Amino acid sequence: MQRHLISAADLTRDDAVLILDTAEEMARVADRPIKKLPTLRGRTVVNLFFEDSTRTRISFEAAEKRLSADVINFTAKGSSVSKGESLKDTAQTLEAMGVDAVVIRHGASGAPYRLATSGWIDAAVINAGDGTHQHPTQALLDAFTMRRRLVGRDAGIGQDLAGKRITIVGDVLHSRVARSNVDLLHTLGAEVTLVAPPTLVPVGVGTWPCEVSYDLDSTLAKSDAVMMLRVQRERMNAAFFPTEREYSRRYGLDGERMAKMPEHAIVMHPGPMVRGMEITAEVADSDRCTVVEQVANGVSIRMAVLYLLLGGNEPAVTHTRTEEK
Amino acid sequence: MSKILIRGAKVLGGEPQDVLIDGGLVAEIGTGLSAEGAEVVEADGKVLLPGLVDLHTHLREPGREDSETVLTGTRAAASGGYTAVFAMANTFPVADTAGVVEQVYRLGREHGYCDVQPIGAVTVGLEGRKLAELGAMHESAAGVTVFSDDGKCVDDAVIMRRALEYVKAFGGVVAQHAQEPRLTEGAQMNEGVVSAELGLGGWPAVAEESIIARDVLLAEHVGSRVHICHLSTAGSVEIVRWAKSRGIDVTAEVTPHHLLLTDELVRTYDPVYKVNPPLRTERDVMALREALADGTIDIVATDHAPHPHEDKDCEWAAAAMGMVGLETALSVVQQTMVETGLLDWTGVADRMSAAPARIGRADGHGRPVSVGEPANLTLVDTAYRGSVDPAGFASRSRNTPYAGRELPGRVTHTWLRGKATLVDGKLA
Ligand SMILES: [Zn+2]
């Protein structure tokens, strides 16, 4: 493992499988009456959020607390891009406080990379979403969810997603989730297809390790998982598509479309869902939809990442098993 | 001392000769010239060029003296072998009146390192709505002939048309920063493979190309002269080539960094590579080099854009756009154009001195190295190899993409009307 987690593209297959396996161990902690490990006792983790995301922040915070870390939440909403110095200033303040890890969410693509490489700070840096670039822990929790559902909880240990066919639908252009997932799922051996109107596919996508389609219906029958991305209504005003209705008609997932998917196939969404536009309530509430599991799995994945980046060399597996005795 | 004998210099890269400067003019060229009464500079086979002329410099004064001043900027220019620079109008206040351009012009003359020819804004406050007093700036002591809203595009087709027409009255030229504003909203880097991966807002080539296409057609329609600033894409080259073949009076410039660097460097997220127009692809770089060699692109201009450290020591999106370039331009051109065999030193003298002086009507600059001409000269040690150390820059700013990079060649001497401004690599 590297010292930082900036991009899903930085993970090797073995790194990724190790994180998923470790997350399975972490998930067991959640099943116990006392959901806490002493692993990061005495270590300080800062959640540095320049951009609002209560869901992601709470997920990281839960993971940090279950590992007994001291947690500092730092919200610097709105101050990021207009006042360029704030990232460096903040970083140096945290450095002076002897922080061991920084979980950073930032509106600017590359901000976590700058934080990790510019020499401003010594701590481990975990990217919790940067601009339209990457959101690696989201990709990991998605992969974890897929492995559990499509390979199996116990059968999945040590396994990747070889041969699984994953379709990602929606605003790929602005989506760090899509970028991270394409990278990680490819590394794990899955075949990825992006489906979106051409306006929401980045110029230059041709080099990505995935297929691109503009037609959702033709991809459904051969998908093991369909991941719906968040589509912001503002995109309509920027002429990315004509109307909300037309978007739903062509790229929304409703019951009829879900019926075209194979029996075992699952529906995923990074949340929060916009019901009606990208996904109907019928689909969102079906037992094939993994949104709630994804949230729970997020905590296990973030525990695993923090553990592996900060917890030292000892494998989590033996550690937790000893604890249980 | 008014008499200087440059001994054994390869004039425009030719056979070594002696060049005698007297009274601010080139007095004699030959072999075995007498050194009597003259200070001798042993050139030892260095290349002697006409003093370089930069049609695109940002001096930042007035308004951002923390980045650069006329003094520090012209010292940087002299260090890079320049004897004249055209100072862009995007200062605070904007150079859109006779008063501002005269001030900048006068400061250049007073400091004496390099002639400063101010560029006037095309529109009031660079706002693109109302023509600035183009005639008054031309008639001022600064004698402005080049007008540009650089930093911003004159995107309103009617305003552009009127400006092109209006400056014909006094032989002016409009230098366009070609950037369709709507197509580049939120743009952070070249739109393509790398931007897709990095998730940075794309600056598509067509945003440049569509404006160039429109402007050459406008120039044709009204019979005016248009200059395209910092051309950066292969497609732009094609449009300019087509326009020239049609007889349209268009000239174009390329920056040293667009001749050398590509958008792959943005993968570092290091804002030192953030520039407008953005670094493009390898294919664009090669097209630009060829176009400069065959004359489709007329000149090299630096777009020297100094910024203080704090404006670059931050995350990419928050960083200022631009690079300093005056002190490294000739080295980059040597590496990309001369050492690749695309251009000889005569060609370099044309693209970096004669042609920019002609486009900007800078009398006394860009003249041939011959007897009776003003002694605006630059001596280059082309055999020199070394890595760039920004700590040694005369510019007040250090935002160079070449720190630690090895570049060939070094300017050792610069003379402005026979007066040394740079001697043995040190400012006089
Ligand atoms: Zn410009």
PDB file of C-alpha atoms in Angstrom, chain A residues 80-88 106 108-111 113-114 117-118 120 130-134 173 179 183 202-205 207-208, chain B residues 182 185 188 191-201 204 266-272 309-319:
ATOM      1  CA  SER A  80     -11.526  26.978  -1.030  1.00  0.00           C
ATOM      2  CA  VAL A  81     -11.139  28.206  -4.542  1.00  0.00           C
ATOM      3  CA  SER A  82     -11.683  31.911  -4.164  1.00  0.00           C
ATOM      4  CA  LYS A  83      -9.011  32.090  -1.492  1.00  0.00           C
ATOM      5  CA  GLY A  84      -6.337  29.828  -2.876  1.00  0.00           C
ATOM      6  CA  GLU A  85      -4.053  30.032   0.087  1.00  0.00           C
ATOM      7  CA  SER A  86      -6.482  28.490   2.491  1.00  0.00           C
ATOM      8  CA  LEU A  87      -5.589  24.897   1.648  1.00  0.00           C
ATOM      9  CA  LYS A  88      -1.911  25.441   2.323  1.00  0.00           C
ATOM     10  CA  HIS A 106     -12.322  19.530  -1.864  1.00  0.00           C
ATOM     11  CA  ALA A 108     -10.950  21.442  -6.797  1.00  0.00           C
ATOM     12  CA  SER A 109      -9.674  18.438  -8.712  1.00  0.00           C
ATOM     13  CA  GLY A 110      -6.135  17.633  -7.604  1.00  0.00           C
ATOM     14  CA  ALA A 111      -6.313  19.373  -4.211  1.00  0.00           C
ATOM     15  CA  TYR A 113      -2.745  15.341  -4.618  1.00  0.00           C
ATOM     16  CA  ARG A 114      -1.270  18.787  -3.994  1.00  0.00           C
ATOM     17  CA  THR A 117       2.942  15.991  -2.699  1.00  0.00           C
ATOM     18  CA  SER A 118       3.713  19.660  -2.144  1.00  0.00           C
ATOM     19  CA  TRP A 120       3.111  21.216   3.126  1.00  0.00           C
ATOM     20  CA  ASP A 130     -11.946  16.092  -5.204  1.00  0.00           C
ATOM     21  CA  GLY A 131     -13.779  18.125  -7.799  1.00  0.00           C
ATOM     22  CA  THR A 132     -14.677  15.968 -10.753  1.00  0.00           C
ATOM     23  CA  HIS A 133     -11.564  13.843 -10.338  1.00  0.00           C
ATOM     24  CA  GLN A 134     -11.687  10.954  -7.868  1.00  0.00           C
ATOM     25  CA  LEU A 173     -18.509  14.126 -17.249  1.00  0.00           C
ATOM     26  CA  ARG A 179     -13.841   8.020 -12.812  1.00  0.00           C
ATOM     27  CA  ASP A 183     -10.272   2.695 -12.684  1.00  0.00           C
ATOM     28  CA  PRO A 202     -15.873  13.677 -21.388  1.00  0.00           C
ATOM     29  CA  VAL A 203     -13.927  14.417 -24.543  1.00  0.00           C
ATOM     30  CA  GLY A 204     -10.939  12.094 -24.278  1.00  0.00           C
ATOM     31  CA  VAL A 205     -12.861   9.157 -22.787  1.00  0.00           C
ATOM     32  CA  THR A 207      -8.408   6.078 -23.576  1.00  0.00           C
ATOM     33  CA  TRP A 208     -10.374   4.873 -20.548  1.00  0.00           C
TER      34      TRP A 208
ATOM     35  CA  ARG B 182     -18.589  30.432 -23.512  1.00  0.00           C
ATOM     36  CA  GLU B 185     -16.181  28.626 -18.974  1.00  0.00           C
ATOM     37  CA  GLN B 188      -8.554  24.655 -16.414  1.00  0.00           C
ATOM     38  CA  GLU B 191      -9.610  19.482 -23.211  1.00  0.00           C
ATOM     39  CA  GLY B 192      -8.627  15.959 -24.134  1.00  0.00           C
ATOM     40  CA  VAL B 193      -7.370  12.690 -22.776  1.00  0.00           C
ATOM     41  CA  VAL B 194      -5.581  14.200 -19.796  1.00  0.00           C
ATOM     42  CA  SER B 195      -8.388  16.537 -18.734  1.00  0.00           C
ATOM     43  CA  ALA B 196     -10.829  13.643 -18.922  1.00  0.00           C
ATOM     44  CA  GLU B 197      -8.694  11.665 -16.523  1.00  0.00           C
ATOM     45  CA  LEU B 198      -7.833  14.467 -14.142  1.00  0.00           C
ATOM     46  CA  GLY B 199     -11.343  15.823 -13.989  1.00  0.00           C
ATOM     47  CA  LEU B 200     -10.222  19.349 -14.787  1.00  0.00           C
ATOM     48  CA  GLY B 201     -12.417  21.644 -16.849  1.00  0.00           C
ATOM     49  CA  PRO B 204     -11.140  22.934 -26.189  1.00  0.00           C
ATOM     50  CA  VAL B 266      -0.614  18.786 -15.759  1.00  0.00           C
ATOM     51  CA  ARG B 267      -0.737  15.306 -14.244  1.00  0.00           C
ATOM     52  CA  THR B 268       1.500  16.757 -11.524  1.00  0.00           C
ATOM     53  CA  TYR B 269      -1.272  19.248 -10.662  1.00  0.00           C
ATOM     54  CA  ASP B 270       1.591  21.703 -10.245  1.00  0.00           C
ATOM     55  CA  PRO B 271       0.171  25.144 -11.081  1.00  0.00           C
ATOM     56  CA  VAL B 272       3.493  26.183 -12.598  1.00  0.00           C
ATOM     57  CA  HIS B 309       4.796  32.668  -5.230  1.00  0.00           C
ATOM     58  CA  GLU B 310       1.551  32.586  -3.265  1.00  0.00           C
ATOM     59  CA  ASP B 311      -0.510  32.781  -6.458  1.00  0.00           C
ATOM     60  CA  LYS B 312       1.009  29.481  -7.591  1.00  0.00           C
ATOM     61  CA  ASP B 313       1.626  27.688  -4.282  1.00  0.00           C
ATOM     62  CA  CYS B 314      -1.916  26.414  -3.954  1.00  0.00           C
ATOM     63  CA  GLU B 315      -4.351  23.983  -5.496  1.00  0.00           C
ATOM     64  CA  TRP B 316      -4.568  24.017  -9.304  1.00  0.00           C
ATOM     65  CA  ALA B 317      -8.025  25.534  -9.622  1.00  0.00           C
ATOM     66  CA  ALA B 318      -7.133  28.488  -7.412  1.00  0.00           C
ATOM     67  CA  ALA B 319      -3.801  29.252  -9.071  1.00  0.00           C
TER      68      ALA B 319
END
